[in-house]
Structure formats: C-alpha cells, structure tokens
PDB file of C-alpha atoms in Angstrom:
ATOM      1  CA  MET A   1      16.044  -0.259 -25.898  1.00 69.00           C
ATOM      2  CA  LEU A   2      18.868  -0.258 -28.553  1.00 69.00           C
ATOM      3  CA  THR A   3      18.864  -3.079 -31.178  1.00 78.00           C
ATOM      4  CA  ARG A   4      21.834  -5.501 -31.167  1.00 78.00           C
ATOM      5  CA  GLU A   5      23.157  -3.748 -34.231  1.00 79.00           C
ATOM      6  CA  GLU A   6      23.018  -0.255 -32.471  1.00 78.00           C
ATOM      7  CA  LEU A   7      24.907  -1.460 -29.352  1.00 76.00           C
ATOM      8  CA  PRO A   8      28.703  -0.766 -29.283  1.00 78.00           C
ATOM      9  CA  GLU A   9      30.783  -3.753 -30.646  1.00 82.00           C
ATOM     10  CA  CYS A  10      32.997  -3.729 -27.478  1.00 88.00           C
ATOM     11  CA  PRO A  11      31.081  -5.654 -24.597  1.00 87.00           C
ATOM     12  CA  VAL A  12      32.771  -3.238 -22.180  1.00 88.00           C
ATOM     13  CA  ALA A  13      31.377  -0.214 -24.035  1.00 87.00           C
ATOM     14  CA  THR A  14      28.000  -2.055 -24.013  1.00 84.00           C
ATOM     15  CA  THR A  15      28.101  -2.323 -20.162  1.00 87.00           C
ATOM     16  CA  VAL A  16      29.161   1.366 -19.745  1.00 86.00           C
ATOM     17  CA  HIS A  17      26.338   2.422 -22.107  1.00 83.00           C
ATOM     18  CA  LEU A  18      23.714   0.441 -19.966  1.00 84.00           C
ATOM     19  CA  ILE A  19      24.989   1.373 -16.487  1.00 85.00           C
ATOM     20  CA  GLY A  20      27.610   4.060 -17.188  1.00 82.00           C
ATOM     21  CA  ASN A  21      26.459   6.928 -14.928  1.00 89.00           C
ATOM     22  CA  LYS A  22      26.605   7.277 -11.356  1.00 89.00           C
ATOM     23  CA  TRP A  23      22.799   7.475 -10.926  1.00 96.00           C
ATOM     24  CA  LYS A  24      22.124   4.344 -12.694  1.00 96.00           C
ATOM     25  CA  LEU A  25      24.626   2.470 -10.609  1.00 94.00           C
ATOM     26  CA  LEU A  26      23.186   3.700  -7.373  1.00 95.00           C
ATOM     27  CA  ILE A  27      19.629   2.880  -8.370  1.00 97.00           C
ATOM     28  CA  ILE A  28      20.799  -0.685  -9.227  1.00 96.00           C
ATOM     29  CA  ARG A  29      22.746  -0.922  -5.986  1.00 94.00           C
ATOM     30  CA  ASN A  30      19.644   0.080  -4.022  1.00 96.00           C
ATOM     31  CA  LEU A  31      17.352  -2.378  -6.025  1.00 97.00           C
ATOM     32  CA  LEU A  32      19.776  -5.159  -5.321  1.00 94.00           C
ATOM     33  CA  HIS A  33      18.254  -5.162  -1.751  1.00 93.00           C
ATOM     34  CA  GLY A  34      14.787  -5.737  -3.146  1.00 96.00           C
ATOM     35  CA  PRO A  35      11.924  -3.869  -4.953  1.00 98.00           C
ATOM     36  CA  GLN A  36      11.403  -0.292  -3.996  1.00 98.00           C
ATOM     37  CA  ARG A  37       8.835   2.517  -4.468  1.00 96.00           C
ATOM     38  CA  PHE A  38       9.929   5.706  -6.234  1.00 96.00           C
ATOM     39  CA  SER A  39      10.017   7.611  -2.845  1.00 95.00           C
ATOM     40  CA  GLU A  40      12.306   4.971  -1.255  1.00 97.00           C
ATOM     41  CA  LEU A  41      14.740   5.130  -4.169  1.00 97.00           C
ATOM     42  CA  LYS A  42      14.786   9.037  -3.922  1.00 97.00           C
ATOM     43  CA  ARG A  43      15.437   8.865  -0.190  1.00 96.00           C
ATOM     44  CA  GLY A  44      18.100   6.234  -0.689  1.00 96.00           C
ATOM     45  CA  ILE A  45      20.100   8.218  -3.214  1.00 96.00           C
ATOM     46  CA  PRO A  46      21.134  11.676  -1.722  1.00 95.00           C
ATOM     47  CA  GLY A  47      21.357  14.434  -4.267  1.00 96.00           C
ATOM     48  CA  ILE A  48      19.351  12.913  -6.994  1.00 97.00           C
ATOM     49  CA  SER A  49      16.286  15.090  -8.317  1.00 97.00           C
ATOM     50  CA  GLN A  50      12.969  13.661  -9.124  1.00 96.00           C
ATOM     51  CA  LYS A  51      13.543  14.335 -12.786  1.00 97.00           C
ATOM     52  CA  VAL A  52      16.943  12.646 -13.039  1.00 97.00           C
ATOM     53  CA  LEU A  53      15.538   9.746 -11.074  1.00 98.00           C
ATOM     54  CA  THR A  54      12.675   9.408 -13.293  1.00 97.00           C
ATOM     55  CA  ASP A  55      14.691   9.625 -16.510  1.00 96.00           C
ATOM     56  CA  ASN A  56      17.043   7.000 -15.335  1.00 96.00           C
ATOM     57  CA  LEU A  57      14.435   4.690 -14.242  1.00 97.00           C
ATOM     58  CA  ARG A  58      12.776   5.065 -17.511  1.00 96.00           C
ATOM     59  CA  ALA A  59      16.095   4.267 -19.303  1.00 94.00           C
ATOM     60  CA  LEU A  60      16.887   1.288 -17.100  1.00 96.00           C
ATOM     61  CA  GLU A  61      13.242  -0.134 -17.735  1.00 96.00           C
ATOM     62  CA  GLY A  62      13.754   0.505 -21.538  1.00 93.00           C
ATOM     63  CA  ASP A  63      17.090  -1.446 -21.508  1.00 92.00           C
ATOM     64  CA  GLY A  64      15.509  -4.394 -19.543  1.00 93.00           C
ATOM     65  CA  VAL A  65      17.485  -3.760 -16.459  1.00 95.00           C
ATOM     66  CA  LEU A  66      14.521  -3.136 -14.192  1.00 97.00           C
ATOM     67  CA  SER A  67      10.695  -3.429 -14.221  1.00 98.00           C
ATOM     68  CA  ARG A  68       8.005  -1.129 -13.177  1.00 97.00           C
ATOM     69  CA  GLU A  69       4.759  -2.419 -11.770  1.00 97.00           C
ATOM     70  CA  ALA A  70       1.915   0.081 -11.210  1.00 95.00           C
ATOM     71  CA  PHE A  71      -1.059  -0.658  -8.936  1.00 92.00           C
ATOM     72  CA  ALA A  72      -4.374   0.915  -9.624  1.00 90.00           C
ATOM     73  CA  GLU A  73      -4.822   2.261  -6.151  1.00 89.00           C
ATOM     74  CA  VAL A  74      -5.473   5.557  -4.467  1.00 88.00           C
ATOM     75  CA  PRO A  75      -2.819   7.000  -4.007  1.00 86.00           C
ATOM     76  CA  PRO A  76      -1.187   5.167  -7.000  1.00 86.00           C
ATOM     77  CA  ARG A  77       1.639   2.827  -6.030  1.00 91.00           C
ATOM     78  CA  VAL A  78       4.470   1.980  -8.327  1.00 95.00           C
ATOM     79  CA  ILE A  79       7.133  -0.605  -7.492  1.00 97.00           C
ATOM     80  CA  TYR A  80      10.617  -0.965  -9.261  1.00 98.00           C
ATOM     81  CA  ALA A  81      12.495  -4.121  -9.228  1.00 98.00           C
ATOM     82  CA  LEU A  82      15.543  -5.539 -11.046  1.00 98.00           C
ATOM     83  CA  THR A  83      14.900  -8.001 -13.845  1.00 97.00           C
ATOM     84  CA  ASP A  84      17.017 -11.244 -14.214  1.00 97.00           C
ATOM     85  CA  ILE A  85      19.284  -9.239 -16.405  1.00 94.00           C
ATOM     86  CA  GLY A  86      19.497  -6.459 -13.703  1.00 95.00           C
ATOM     87  CA  GLU A  87      20.263  -8.927 -10.952  1.00 96.00           C
ATOM     88  CA  SER A  88      23.018 -10.412 -13.066  1.00 95.00           C
ATOM     89  CA  LEU A  89      24.940  -7.049 -12.456  1.00 93.00           C
ATOM     90  CA  LEU A  90      25.541  -8.110  -8.903  1.00 92.00           C
ATOM     91  CA  PRO A  91      28.972  -9.418  -9.365  1.00 93.00           C
ATOM     92  CA  ILE A  92      29.789  -6.258 -11.112  1.00 91.00           C
ATOM     93  CA  ILE A  93      28.602  -4.077  -8.413  1.00 91.00           C
ATOM     94  CA  ASP A  94      30.296  -6.290  -5.805  1.00 92.00           C
ATOM     95  CA  ALA A  95      33.555  -5.991  -7.654  1.00 93.00           C
ATOM     96  CA  MET A  96      33.212  -2.229  -7.804  1.00 91.00           C
ATOM     97  CA  ALA A  97      32.541  -2.087  -3.983  1.00 91.00           C
ATOM     98  CA  ASP A  98      35.509  -4.256  -3.211  1.00 94.00           C
ATOM     99  CA  TRP A  99      37.834  -2.163  -5.463  1.00 93.00           C
ATOM    100  CA  GLY A 100      36.450   1.131  -3.842  1.00 93.00           C
ATOM    101  CA  ASP A 101      37.114  -0.323  -0.308  1.00 94.00           C
ATOM    102  CA  ARG A 102      40.699  -1.252  -1.269  1.00 94.00           C
ATOM    103  CA  TYR A 103      41.372   2.154  -2.929  1.00 94.00           C
ATOM    104  CA  LYS A 104      39.992   4.067  -0.007  1.00 93.00           C
ATOM    105  CA  ALA A 105      42.281   1.884   2.332  1.00 93.00           C
ATOM    106  CA  SER A 106      45.356   2.588   0.087  1.00 95.00           C
ATOM    107  CA  ILE A 107      45.102   6.462   0.401  1.00 91.00           C
ATOM    108  CA  ARG A 108      45.026   6.768   4.138  1.00 68.00           C
TER     109      ARG A 108
END
C-alpha cells in the first residue's frame, strides 16, 4: 500500500492507480456480488491467467480494496471479499456499466 505522500496529487489519478487495469476492475465487479474463492474468480473472468489473478488480488489486498481470509482446512480454502473501501467503488462501476451500455447502443 502506498503512503498518502506517495499517491498522486490528483484524485482521479489516485483512483486510476488503484483500479486502473481491466483485471482489477473485473475482479472488483465480480466481488460486488459477494465473497468468492480463487477458482470462482478465475472462472468468472475469461482470459485471466492464474498468475495475473494472483498478482492483482495481492495488489488489491495491499491497497485495502479487498480482504483475504484463509481457512486451515484440507484442502485449503481462501475467500476474497471487498472491504468497505472496495464496496464504495460500486457507484463508479455502475457509472461505467451505464456509460458502456449507452456507448454500445449509440454505435449500432
């Protein structure tokens, strides 16, 4: 997690830094429906590799956007869920979905 001093001064740049790649946005989108296991996330995001999913989950956890809960079971079970900060991204994701729908409708 970056310190306040290390974050960009512009709030838009800060948001882009935290969720600015397509994989992070899709992970957040999927977790908005509730906590999920790694395999559920991988199935729900076509084209993402295991390494890329792992790297992005670690980054989002480090930035405080999601939490990771590991259970001491056999086989091991890990659940990922959005934190309160992660859930506060819902209006942004909704606005992006609305814009995407309007854009797709305009190019037909």
